[in-house]
PDB file of C-alpha atoms and ligand atoms in Angstrom:
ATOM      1  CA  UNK X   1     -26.487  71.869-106.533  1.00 42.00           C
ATOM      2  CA  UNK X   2     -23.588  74.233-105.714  1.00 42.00           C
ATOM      3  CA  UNK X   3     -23.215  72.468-102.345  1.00 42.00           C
ATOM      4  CA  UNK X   4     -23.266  68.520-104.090  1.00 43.00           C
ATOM      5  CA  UNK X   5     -20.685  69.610-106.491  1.00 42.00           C
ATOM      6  CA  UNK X   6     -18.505  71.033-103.404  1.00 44.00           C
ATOM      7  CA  UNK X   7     -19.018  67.434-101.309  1.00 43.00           C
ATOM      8  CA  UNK X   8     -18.217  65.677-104.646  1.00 42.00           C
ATOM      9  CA  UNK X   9     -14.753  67.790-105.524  1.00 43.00           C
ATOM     10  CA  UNK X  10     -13.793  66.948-101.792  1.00 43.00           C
ATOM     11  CA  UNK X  11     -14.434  62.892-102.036  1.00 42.00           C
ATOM     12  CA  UNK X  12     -12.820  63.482-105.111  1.00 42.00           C
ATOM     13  CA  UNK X  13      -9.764  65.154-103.704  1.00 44.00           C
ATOM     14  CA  UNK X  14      -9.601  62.466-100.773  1.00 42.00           C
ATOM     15  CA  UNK X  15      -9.697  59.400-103.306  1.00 43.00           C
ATOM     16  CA  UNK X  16      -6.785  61.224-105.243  1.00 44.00           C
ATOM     17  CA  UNK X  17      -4.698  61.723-101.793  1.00 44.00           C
ATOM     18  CA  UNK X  18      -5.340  58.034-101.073  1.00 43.00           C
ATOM     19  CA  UNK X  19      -4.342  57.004-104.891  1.00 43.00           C
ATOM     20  CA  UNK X  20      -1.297  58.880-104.327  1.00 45.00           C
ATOM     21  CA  UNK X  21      -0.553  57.091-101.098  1.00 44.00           C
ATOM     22  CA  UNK X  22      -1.074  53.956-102.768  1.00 43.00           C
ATOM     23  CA  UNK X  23      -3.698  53.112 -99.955  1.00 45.00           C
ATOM     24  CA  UNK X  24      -6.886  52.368-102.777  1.00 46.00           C
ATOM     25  CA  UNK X  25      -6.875  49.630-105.143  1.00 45.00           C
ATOM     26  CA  UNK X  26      -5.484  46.165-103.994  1.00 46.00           C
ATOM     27  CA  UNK X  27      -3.124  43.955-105.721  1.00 54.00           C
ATOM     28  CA  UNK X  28      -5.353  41.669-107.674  1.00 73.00           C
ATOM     29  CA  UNK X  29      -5.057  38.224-106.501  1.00 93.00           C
ATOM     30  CA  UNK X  30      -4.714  35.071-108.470  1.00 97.00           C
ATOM     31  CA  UNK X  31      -7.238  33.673-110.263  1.00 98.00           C
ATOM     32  CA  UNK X  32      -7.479  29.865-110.631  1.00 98.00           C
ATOM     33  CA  UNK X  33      -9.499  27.758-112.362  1.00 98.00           C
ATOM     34  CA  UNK X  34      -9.991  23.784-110.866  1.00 98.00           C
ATOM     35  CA  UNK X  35     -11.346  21.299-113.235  1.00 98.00           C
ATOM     36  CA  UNK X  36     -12.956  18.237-111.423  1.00 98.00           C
ATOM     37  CA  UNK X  37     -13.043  14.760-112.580  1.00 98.00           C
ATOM     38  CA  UNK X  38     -14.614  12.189-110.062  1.00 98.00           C
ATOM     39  CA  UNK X  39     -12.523   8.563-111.101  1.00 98.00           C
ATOM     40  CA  UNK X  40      -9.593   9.821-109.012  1.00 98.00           C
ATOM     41  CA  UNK X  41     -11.145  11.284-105.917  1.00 98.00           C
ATOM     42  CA  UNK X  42     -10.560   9.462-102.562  1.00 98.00           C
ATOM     43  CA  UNK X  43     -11.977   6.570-102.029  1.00 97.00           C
ATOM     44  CA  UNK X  44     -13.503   5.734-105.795  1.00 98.00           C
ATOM     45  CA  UNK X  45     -12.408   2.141-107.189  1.00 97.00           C
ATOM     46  CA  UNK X  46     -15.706   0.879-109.135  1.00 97.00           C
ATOM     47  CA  UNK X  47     -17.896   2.885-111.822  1.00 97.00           C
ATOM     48  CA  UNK X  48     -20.963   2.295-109.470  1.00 98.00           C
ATOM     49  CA  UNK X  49     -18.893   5.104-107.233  1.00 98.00           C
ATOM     50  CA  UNK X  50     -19.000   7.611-109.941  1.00 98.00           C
ATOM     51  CA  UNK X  51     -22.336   7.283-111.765  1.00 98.00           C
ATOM     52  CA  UNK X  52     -25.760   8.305-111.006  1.00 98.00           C
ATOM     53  CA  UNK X  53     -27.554   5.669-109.138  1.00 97.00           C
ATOM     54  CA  UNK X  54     -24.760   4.006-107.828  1.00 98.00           C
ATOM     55  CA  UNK X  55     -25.172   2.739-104.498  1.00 97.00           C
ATOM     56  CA  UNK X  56     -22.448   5.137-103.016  1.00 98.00           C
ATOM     57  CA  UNK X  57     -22.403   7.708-105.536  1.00 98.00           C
ATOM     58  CA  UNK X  58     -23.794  10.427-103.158  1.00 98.00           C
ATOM     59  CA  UNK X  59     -20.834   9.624-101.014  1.00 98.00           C
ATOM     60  CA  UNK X  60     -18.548  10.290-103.498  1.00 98.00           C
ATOM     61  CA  UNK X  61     -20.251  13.459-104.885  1.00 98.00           C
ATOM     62  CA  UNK X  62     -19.764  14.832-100.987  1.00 98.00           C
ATOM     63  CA  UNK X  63     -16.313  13.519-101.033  1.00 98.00           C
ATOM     64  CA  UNK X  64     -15.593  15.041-104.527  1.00 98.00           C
ATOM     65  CA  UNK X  65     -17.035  18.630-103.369  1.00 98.00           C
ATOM     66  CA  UNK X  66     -14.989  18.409-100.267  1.00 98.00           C
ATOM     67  CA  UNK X  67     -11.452  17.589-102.238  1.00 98.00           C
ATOM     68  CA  UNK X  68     -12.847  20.247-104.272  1.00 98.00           C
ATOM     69  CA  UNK X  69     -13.019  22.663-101.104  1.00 98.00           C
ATOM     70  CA  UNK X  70      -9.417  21.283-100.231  1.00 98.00           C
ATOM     71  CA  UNK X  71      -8.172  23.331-103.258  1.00 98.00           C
ATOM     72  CA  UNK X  72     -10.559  26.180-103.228  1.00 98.00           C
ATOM     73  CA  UNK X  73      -8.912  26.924 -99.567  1.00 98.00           C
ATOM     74  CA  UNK X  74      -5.320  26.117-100.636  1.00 98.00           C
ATOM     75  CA  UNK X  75      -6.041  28.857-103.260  1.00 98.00           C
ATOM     76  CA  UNK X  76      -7.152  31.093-100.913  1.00 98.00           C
ATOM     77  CA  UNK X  77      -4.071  30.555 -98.552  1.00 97.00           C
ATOM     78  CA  UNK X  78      -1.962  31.679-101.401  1.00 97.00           C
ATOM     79  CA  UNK X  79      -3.470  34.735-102.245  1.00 95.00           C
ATOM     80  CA  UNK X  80      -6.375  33.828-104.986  1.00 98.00           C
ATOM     81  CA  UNK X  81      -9.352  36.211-105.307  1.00 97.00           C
ATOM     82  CA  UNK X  82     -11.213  34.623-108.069  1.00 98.00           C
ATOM     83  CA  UNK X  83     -11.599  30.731-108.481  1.00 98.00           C
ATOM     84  CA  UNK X  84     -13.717  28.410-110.933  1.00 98.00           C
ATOM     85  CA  UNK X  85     -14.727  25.318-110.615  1.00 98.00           C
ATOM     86  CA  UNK X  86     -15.142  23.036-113.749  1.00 98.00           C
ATOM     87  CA  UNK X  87     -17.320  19.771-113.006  1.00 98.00           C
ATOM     88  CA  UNK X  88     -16.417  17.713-115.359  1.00 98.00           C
ATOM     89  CA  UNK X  89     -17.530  14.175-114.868  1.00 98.00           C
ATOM     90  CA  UNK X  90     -19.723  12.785-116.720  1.00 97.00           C
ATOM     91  CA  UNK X  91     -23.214  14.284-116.338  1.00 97.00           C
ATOM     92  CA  UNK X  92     -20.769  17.329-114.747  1.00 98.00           C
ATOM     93  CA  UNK X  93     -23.474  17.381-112.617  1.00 98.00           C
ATOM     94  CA  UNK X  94     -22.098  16.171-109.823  1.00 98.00           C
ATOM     95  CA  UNK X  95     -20.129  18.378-106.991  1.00 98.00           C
ATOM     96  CA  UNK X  96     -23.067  19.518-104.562  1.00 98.00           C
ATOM     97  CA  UNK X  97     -23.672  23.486-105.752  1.00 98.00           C
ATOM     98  CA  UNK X  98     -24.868  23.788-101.702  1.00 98.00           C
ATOM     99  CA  UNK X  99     -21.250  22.324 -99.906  1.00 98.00           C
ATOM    100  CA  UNK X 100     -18.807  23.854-102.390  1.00 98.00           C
ATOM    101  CA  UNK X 101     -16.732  26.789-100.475  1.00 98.00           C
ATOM    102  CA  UNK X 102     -18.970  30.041-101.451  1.00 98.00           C
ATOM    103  CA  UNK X 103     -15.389  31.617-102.474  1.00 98.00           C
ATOM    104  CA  UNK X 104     -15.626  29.622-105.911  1.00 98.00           C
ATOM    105  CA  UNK X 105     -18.080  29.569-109.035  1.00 98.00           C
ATOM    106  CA  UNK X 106     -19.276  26.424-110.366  1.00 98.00           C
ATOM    107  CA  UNK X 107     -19.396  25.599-114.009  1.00 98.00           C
ATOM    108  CA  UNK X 108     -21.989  22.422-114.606  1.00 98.00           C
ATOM    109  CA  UNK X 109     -23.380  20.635-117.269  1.00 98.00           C
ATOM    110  CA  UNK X 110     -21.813  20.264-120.973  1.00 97.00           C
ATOM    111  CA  UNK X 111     -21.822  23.231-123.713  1.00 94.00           C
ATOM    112  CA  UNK X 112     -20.795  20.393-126.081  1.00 93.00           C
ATOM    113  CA  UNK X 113     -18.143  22.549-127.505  1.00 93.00           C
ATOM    114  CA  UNK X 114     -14.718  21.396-127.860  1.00 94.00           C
ATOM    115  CA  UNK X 115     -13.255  22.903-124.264  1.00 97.00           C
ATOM    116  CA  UNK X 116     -15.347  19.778-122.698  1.00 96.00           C
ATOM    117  CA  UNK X 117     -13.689  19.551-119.414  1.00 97.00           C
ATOM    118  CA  UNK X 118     -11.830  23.375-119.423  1.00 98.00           C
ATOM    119  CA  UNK X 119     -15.216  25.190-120.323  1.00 98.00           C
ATOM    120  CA  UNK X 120     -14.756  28.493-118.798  1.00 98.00           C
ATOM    121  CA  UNK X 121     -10.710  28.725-119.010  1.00 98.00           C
ATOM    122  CA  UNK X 122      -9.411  32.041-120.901  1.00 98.00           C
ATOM    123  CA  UNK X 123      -6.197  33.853-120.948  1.00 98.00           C
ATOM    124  CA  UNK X 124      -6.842  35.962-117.816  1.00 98.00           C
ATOM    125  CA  UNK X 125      -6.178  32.893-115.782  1.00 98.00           C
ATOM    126  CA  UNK X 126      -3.221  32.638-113.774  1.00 98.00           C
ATOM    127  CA  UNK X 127      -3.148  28.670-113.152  1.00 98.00           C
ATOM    128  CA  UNK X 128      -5.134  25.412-113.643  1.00 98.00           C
ATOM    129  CA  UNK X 129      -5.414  22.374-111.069  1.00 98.00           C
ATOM    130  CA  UNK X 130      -6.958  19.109-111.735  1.00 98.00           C
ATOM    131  CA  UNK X 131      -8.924  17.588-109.042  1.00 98.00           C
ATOM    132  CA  UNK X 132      -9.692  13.674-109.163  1.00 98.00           C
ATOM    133  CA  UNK X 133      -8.076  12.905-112.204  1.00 98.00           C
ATOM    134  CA  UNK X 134      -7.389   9.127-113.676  1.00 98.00           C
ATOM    135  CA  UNK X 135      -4.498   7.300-115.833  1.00 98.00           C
ATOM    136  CA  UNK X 136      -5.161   7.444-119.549  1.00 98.00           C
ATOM    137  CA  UNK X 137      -6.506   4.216-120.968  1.00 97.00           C
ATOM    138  CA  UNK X 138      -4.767   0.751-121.530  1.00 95.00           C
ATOM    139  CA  UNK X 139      -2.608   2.311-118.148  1.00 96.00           C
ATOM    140  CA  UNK X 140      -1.988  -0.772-115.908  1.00 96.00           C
ATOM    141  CA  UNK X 141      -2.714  -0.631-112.251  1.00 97.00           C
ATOM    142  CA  UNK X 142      -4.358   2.573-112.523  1.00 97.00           C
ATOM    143  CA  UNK X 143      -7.807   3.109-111.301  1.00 96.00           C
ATOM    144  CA  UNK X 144     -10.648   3.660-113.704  1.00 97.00           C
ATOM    145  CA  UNK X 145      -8.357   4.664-116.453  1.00 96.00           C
ATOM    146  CA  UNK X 146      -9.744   5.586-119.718  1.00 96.00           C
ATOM    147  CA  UNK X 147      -9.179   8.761-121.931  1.00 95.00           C
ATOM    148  CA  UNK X 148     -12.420  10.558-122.398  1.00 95.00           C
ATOM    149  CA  UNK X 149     -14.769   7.811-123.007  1.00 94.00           C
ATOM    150  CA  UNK X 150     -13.856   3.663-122.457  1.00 94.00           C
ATOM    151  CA  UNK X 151     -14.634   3.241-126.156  1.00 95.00           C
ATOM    152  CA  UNK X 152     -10.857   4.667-127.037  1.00 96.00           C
ATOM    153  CA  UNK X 153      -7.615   2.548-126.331  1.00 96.00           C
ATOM    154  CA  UNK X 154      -5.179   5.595-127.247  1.00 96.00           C
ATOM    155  CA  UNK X 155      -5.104   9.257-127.873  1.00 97.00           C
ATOM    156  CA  UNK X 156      -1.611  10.537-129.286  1.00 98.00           C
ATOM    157  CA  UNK X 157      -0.964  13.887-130.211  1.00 98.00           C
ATOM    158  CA  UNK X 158       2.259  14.715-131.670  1.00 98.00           C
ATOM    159  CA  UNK X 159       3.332  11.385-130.880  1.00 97.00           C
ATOM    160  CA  UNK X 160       2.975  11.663-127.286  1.00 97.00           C
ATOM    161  CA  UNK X 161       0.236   9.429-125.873  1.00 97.00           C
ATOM    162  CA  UNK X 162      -2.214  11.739-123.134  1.00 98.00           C
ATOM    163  CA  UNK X 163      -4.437  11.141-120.394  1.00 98.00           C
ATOM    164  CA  UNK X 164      -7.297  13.947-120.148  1.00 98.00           C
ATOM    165  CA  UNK X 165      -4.805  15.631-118.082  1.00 98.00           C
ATOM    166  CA  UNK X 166      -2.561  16.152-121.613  1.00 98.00           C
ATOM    167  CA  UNK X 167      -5.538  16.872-123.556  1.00 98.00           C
ATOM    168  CA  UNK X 168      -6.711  19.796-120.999  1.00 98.00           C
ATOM    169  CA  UNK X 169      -3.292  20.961-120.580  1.00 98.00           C
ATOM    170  CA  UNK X 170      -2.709  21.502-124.150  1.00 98.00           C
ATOM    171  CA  UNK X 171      -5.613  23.583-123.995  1.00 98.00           C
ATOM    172  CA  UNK X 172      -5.176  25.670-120.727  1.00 98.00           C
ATOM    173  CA  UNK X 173      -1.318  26.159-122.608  1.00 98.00           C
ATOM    174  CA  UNK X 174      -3.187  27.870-125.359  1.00 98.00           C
ATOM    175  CA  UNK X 175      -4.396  30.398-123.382  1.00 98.00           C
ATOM    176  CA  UNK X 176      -0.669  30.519-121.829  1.00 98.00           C
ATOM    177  CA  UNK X 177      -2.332  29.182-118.279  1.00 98.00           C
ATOM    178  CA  UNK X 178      -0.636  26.722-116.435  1.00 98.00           C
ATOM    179  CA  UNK X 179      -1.128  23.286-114.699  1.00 98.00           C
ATOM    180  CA  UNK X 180       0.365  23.676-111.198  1.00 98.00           C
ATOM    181  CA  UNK X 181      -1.519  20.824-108.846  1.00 98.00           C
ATOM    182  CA  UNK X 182      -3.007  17.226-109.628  1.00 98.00           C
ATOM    183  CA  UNK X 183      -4.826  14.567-107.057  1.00 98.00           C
ATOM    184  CA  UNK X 184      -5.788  11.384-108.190  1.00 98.00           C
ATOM    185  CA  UNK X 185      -4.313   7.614-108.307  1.00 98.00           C
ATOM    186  CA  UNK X 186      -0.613   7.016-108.730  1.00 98.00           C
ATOM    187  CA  UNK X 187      -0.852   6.548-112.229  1.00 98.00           C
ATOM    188  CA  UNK X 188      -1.654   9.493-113.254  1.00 98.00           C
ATOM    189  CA  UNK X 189       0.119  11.730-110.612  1.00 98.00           C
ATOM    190  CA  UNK X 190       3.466   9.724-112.591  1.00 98.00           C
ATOM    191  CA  UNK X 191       2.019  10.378-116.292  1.00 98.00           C
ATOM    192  CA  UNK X 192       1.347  14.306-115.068  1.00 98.00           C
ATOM    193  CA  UNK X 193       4.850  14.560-113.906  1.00 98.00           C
ATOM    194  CA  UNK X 194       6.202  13.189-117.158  1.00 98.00           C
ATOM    195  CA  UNK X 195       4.100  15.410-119.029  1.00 98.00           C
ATOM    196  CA  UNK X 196       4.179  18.557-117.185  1.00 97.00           C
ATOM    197  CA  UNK X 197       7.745  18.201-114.949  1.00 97.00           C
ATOM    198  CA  UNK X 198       8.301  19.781-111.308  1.00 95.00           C
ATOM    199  CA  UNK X 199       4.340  20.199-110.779  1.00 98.00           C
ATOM    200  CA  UNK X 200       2.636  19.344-106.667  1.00 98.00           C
ATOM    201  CA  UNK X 201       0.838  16.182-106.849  1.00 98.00           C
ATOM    202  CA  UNK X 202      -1.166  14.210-104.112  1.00 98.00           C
ATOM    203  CA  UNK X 203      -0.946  10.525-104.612  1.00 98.00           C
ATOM    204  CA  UNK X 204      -4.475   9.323-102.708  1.00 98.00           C
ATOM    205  CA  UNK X 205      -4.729   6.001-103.867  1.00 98.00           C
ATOM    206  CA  UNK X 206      -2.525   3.374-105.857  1.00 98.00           C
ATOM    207  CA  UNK X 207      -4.241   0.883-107.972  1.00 97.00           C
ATOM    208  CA  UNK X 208      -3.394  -2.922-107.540  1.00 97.00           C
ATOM    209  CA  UNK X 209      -5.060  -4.501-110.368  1.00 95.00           C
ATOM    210  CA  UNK X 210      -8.525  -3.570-110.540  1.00 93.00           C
ATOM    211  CA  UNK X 211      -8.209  -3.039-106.446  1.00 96.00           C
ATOM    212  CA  UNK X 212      -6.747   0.216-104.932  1.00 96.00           C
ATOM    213  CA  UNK X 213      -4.724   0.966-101.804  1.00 98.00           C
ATOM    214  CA  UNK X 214      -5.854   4.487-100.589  1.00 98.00           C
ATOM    215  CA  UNK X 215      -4.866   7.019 -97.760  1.00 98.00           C
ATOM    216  CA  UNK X 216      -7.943   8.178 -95.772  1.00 98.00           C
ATOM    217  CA  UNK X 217     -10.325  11.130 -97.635  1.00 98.00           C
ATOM    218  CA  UNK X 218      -9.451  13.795 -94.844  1.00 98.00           C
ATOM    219  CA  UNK X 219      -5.900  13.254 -95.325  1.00 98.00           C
ATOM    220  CA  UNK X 220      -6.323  13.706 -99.139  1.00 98.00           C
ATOM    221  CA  UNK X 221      -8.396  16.502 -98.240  1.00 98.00           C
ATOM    222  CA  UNK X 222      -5.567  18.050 -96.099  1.00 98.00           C
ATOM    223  CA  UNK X 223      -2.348  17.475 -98.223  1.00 98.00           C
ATOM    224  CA  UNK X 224      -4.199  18.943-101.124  1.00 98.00           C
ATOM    225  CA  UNK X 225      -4.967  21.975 -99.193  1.00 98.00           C
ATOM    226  CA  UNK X 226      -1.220  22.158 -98.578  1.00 98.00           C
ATOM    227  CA  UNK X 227       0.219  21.186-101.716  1.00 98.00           C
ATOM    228  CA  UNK X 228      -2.348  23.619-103.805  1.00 98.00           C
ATOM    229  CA  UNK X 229      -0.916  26.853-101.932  1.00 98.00           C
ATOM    230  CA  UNK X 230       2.655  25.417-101.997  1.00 98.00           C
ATOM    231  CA  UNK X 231       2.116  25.302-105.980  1.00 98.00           C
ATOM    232  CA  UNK X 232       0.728  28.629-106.073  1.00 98.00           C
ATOM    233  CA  UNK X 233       3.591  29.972-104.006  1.00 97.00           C
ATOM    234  CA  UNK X 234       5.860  29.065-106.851  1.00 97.00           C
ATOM    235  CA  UNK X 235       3.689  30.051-109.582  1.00 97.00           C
ATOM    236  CA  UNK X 236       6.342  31.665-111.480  1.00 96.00           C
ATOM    237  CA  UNK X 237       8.470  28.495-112.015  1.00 96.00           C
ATOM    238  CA  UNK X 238       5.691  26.490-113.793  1.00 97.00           C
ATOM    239  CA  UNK X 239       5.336  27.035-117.736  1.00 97.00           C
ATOM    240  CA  UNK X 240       2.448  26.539-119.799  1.00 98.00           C
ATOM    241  CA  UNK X 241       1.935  22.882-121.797  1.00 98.00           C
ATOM    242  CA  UNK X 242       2.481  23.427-125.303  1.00 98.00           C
ATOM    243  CA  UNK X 243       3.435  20.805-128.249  1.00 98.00           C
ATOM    244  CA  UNK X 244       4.076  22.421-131.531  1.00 97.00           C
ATOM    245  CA  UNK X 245       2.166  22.908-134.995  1.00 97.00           C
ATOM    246  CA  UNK X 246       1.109  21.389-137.101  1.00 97.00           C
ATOM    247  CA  UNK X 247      -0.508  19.099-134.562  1.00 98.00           C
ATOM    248  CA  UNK X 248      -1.118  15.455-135.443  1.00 98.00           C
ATOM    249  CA  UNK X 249      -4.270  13.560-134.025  1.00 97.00           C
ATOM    250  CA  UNK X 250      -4.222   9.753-133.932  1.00 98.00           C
ATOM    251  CA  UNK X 251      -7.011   8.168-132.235  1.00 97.00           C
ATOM    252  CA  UNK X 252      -7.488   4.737-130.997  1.00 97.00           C
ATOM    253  CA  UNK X 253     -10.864   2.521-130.914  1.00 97.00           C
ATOM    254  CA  UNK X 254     -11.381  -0.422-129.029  1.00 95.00           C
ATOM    255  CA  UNK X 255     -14.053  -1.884-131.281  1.00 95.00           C
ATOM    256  CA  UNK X 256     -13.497  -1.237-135.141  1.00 95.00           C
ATOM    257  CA  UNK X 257     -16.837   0.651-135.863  1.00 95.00           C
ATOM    258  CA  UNK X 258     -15.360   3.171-134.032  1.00 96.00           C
ATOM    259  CA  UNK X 259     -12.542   3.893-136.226  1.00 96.00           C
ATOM    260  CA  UNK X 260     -14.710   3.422-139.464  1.00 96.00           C
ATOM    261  CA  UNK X 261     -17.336   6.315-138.166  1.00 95.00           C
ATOM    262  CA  UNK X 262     -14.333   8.542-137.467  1.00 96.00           C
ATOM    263  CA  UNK X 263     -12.574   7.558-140.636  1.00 96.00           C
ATOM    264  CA  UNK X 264     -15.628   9.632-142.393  1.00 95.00           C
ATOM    265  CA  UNK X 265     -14.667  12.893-140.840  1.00 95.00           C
ATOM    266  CA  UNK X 266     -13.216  15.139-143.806  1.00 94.00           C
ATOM    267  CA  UNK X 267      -8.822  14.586-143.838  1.00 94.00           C
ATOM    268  CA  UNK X 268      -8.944  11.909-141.447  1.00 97.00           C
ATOM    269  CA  UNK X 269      -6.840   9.365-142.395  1.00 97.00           C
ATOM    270  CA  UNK X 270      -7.229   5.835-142.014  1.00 97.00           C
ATOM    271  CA  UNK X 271      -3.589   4.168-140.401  1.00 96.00           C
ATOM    272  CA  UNK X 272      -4.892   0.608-139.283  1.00 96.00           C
ATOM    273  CA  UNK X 273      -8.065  -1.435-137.818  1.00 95.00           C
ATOM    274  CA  UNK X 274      -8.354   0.595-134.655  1.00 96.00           C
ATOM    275  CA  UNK X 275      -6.738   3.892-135.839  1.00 97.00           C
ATOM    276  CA  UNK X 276      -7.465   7.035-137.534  1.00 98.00           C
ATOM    277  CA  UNK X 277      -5.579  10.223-137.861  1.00 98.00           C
ATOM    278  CA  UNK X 278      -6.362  13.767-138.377  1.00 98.00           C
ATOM    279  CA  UNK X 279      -3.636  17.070-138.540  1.00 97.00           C
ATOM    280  CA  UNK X 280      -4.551  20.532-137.764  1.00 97.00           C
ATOM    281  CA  UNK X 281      -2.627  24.121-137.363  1.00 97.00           C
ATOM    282  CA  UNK X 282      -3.963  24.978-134.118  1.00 98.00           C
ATOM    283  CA  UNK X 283      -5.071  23.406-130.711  1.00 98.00           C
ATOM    284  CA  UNK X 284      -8.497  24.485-131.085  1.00 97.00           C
ATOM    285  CA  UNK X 285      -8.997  23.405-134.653  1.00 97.00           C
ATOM    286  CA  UNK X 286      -7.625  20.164-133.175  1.00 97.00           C
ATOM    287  CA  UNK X 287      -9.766  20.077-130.560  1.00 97.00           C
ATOM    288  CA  UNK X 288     -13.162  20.743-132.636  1.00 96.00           C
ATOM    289  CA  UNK X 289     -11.653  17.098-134.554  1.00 96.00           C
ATOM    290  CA  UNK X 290     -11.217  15.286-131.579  1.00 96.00           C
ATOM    291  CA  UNK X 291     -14.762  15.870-130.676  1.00 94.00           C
ATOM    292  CA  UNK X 292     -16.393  14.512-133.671  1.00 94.00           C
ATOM    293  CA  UNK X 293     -13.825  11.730-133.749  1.00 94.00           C
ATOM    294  CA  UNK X 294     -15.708  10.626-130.305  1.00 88.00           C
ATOM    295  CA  UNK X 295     -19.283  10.983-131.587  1.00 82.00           C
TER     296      UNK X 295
HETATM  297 ZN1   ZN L   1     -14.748  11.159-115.130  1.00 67.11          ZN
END
């Protein structure tokens, strides 16, 4: 007993020493969470390429996981030590569990609560990417654009009309976390820029109509590996997404039955054929509306 207590007050005196030399503990690393969408990854152009049963869809689910990988290692060139992975595409079932870099977790499936495609983000993040992201709907030239399900022409908070990219910004700014990188189509890389300012984009495709022009999947693969750590080399000059309270909600339908479900929700309010409008004091309590006003 005697002679344990000895060998412990000795480790203990050596971790102290080392404490004091400042040779224990590392500098935590970043940690940054990458929320994947599947309509803007490399490649994609028809619905087919993005659902399950589509002729090509396992294609894109490989190319999808390897974008995703893309990021995961830019992170990793710039310092990160702990990275999640949001699928969120549809099923968010889809990036292959078995090919994604073993440095990141994988969120899948839906919690159906009102983070939807940020499930997992929290305030101890240090910066959000978007991976294979699309133009918000009734965007021209912009490749499978739609904002959170075809069924809605517009969402507009605050007056500002978002693609998912706004929505799950607004969120990731509540929890004072970043966006820093976005891949997808043209379209969107232009509406993130207007949104979010200086922030590292890759451009991998440009719609033309309902066609797209796109650069080759490795070389998506490699500029987002680049332009990821770039981003999170200048992490300091990037600032949260915030609008302010009281928030204002208008959604859009595309078919009136929409709006007439939605205009049921207690203190929505109903502005035209297409369009109803809700208010709320805080993102989240904004958020919880928006998801009933897509049921
Ligand atoms: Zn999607």
């Amino acid at each position: 007993m005697k002679k344990k207590l000895g060998f412990v007050i000795t480790v203990l005196t050596l971790a102290l020493a080392g404490f004091a030399a400042g040779q224990t503990a590392p500098a935590k690393g970043l940690k940054v969470f990458i929320s994947v969408d599947m309509e803007g990854v490399s490649g994609v152009i028809h619905w087919d390429d993005v659902s399950v049963g589509g002729a090509d869809y396992g294609l894109f689910r490989r190319l999808m996981t390897e974008e995703t990988n893309a990021a995961v290692q830019g992170a990793l060139d710039a310092g990160a030590s702990e990275i999640l992975v949001r699928d969120a595409h549809d099923t968010a079932r889809n990036i292959l569990p078995d090919l994604l870099d073993p440095a990141a977790r994988l969120l899948r499936d839906w919690t159906y609560g009102p983070l939807s495609m940020m499930e997992g983000i929290d305030r101890t993040f240090d910066a959000v990417i978007f991976i294979g992201y699309h133009a918000r709907a009734s965007t021209p030239n912009a490749v499978l654009k739609h904002t959170m399900t075809t069924r809605l022409l517009d969402v507009i908070i605050n007056g500002k009309k978002l693609p998912e990219a706004g929505i799950n910004a607004l969120m990731a700014g509540d929890f004072g976390v970043p966006v820093v990188f976005l891949s997808g189509d043209k379209a969107i890389c232009d509406q993130a820029r207007e949104l979010f300012g200086d922030i590292e984009t890759v451009v991998v495709k440009e719609g033309i109509g309902t066609a797209e022009l796109g650069i080759h999947p490795k070389t998506a693969q490699k500029m987002t590996r680049e332009k990821t750590a770039a981003a999170l080399r200048r992490i300091k000059s990037f600032k949260p997404f915030k609008l302010n309270p009281p928030y204002t909600l208008e959604v859009s339908y595309a078919d009136e039955a929409g709006a007439q479900k939605a205009s049921w929700i207690p203190g929505a309010v109903r502005k035209d054929e297409h369009t109803v409008s809700f208010t709320a004091g805080t993102v989240m309590d904004l958020m919880k509306l928006f998801r009933l006003s897509k049921m």
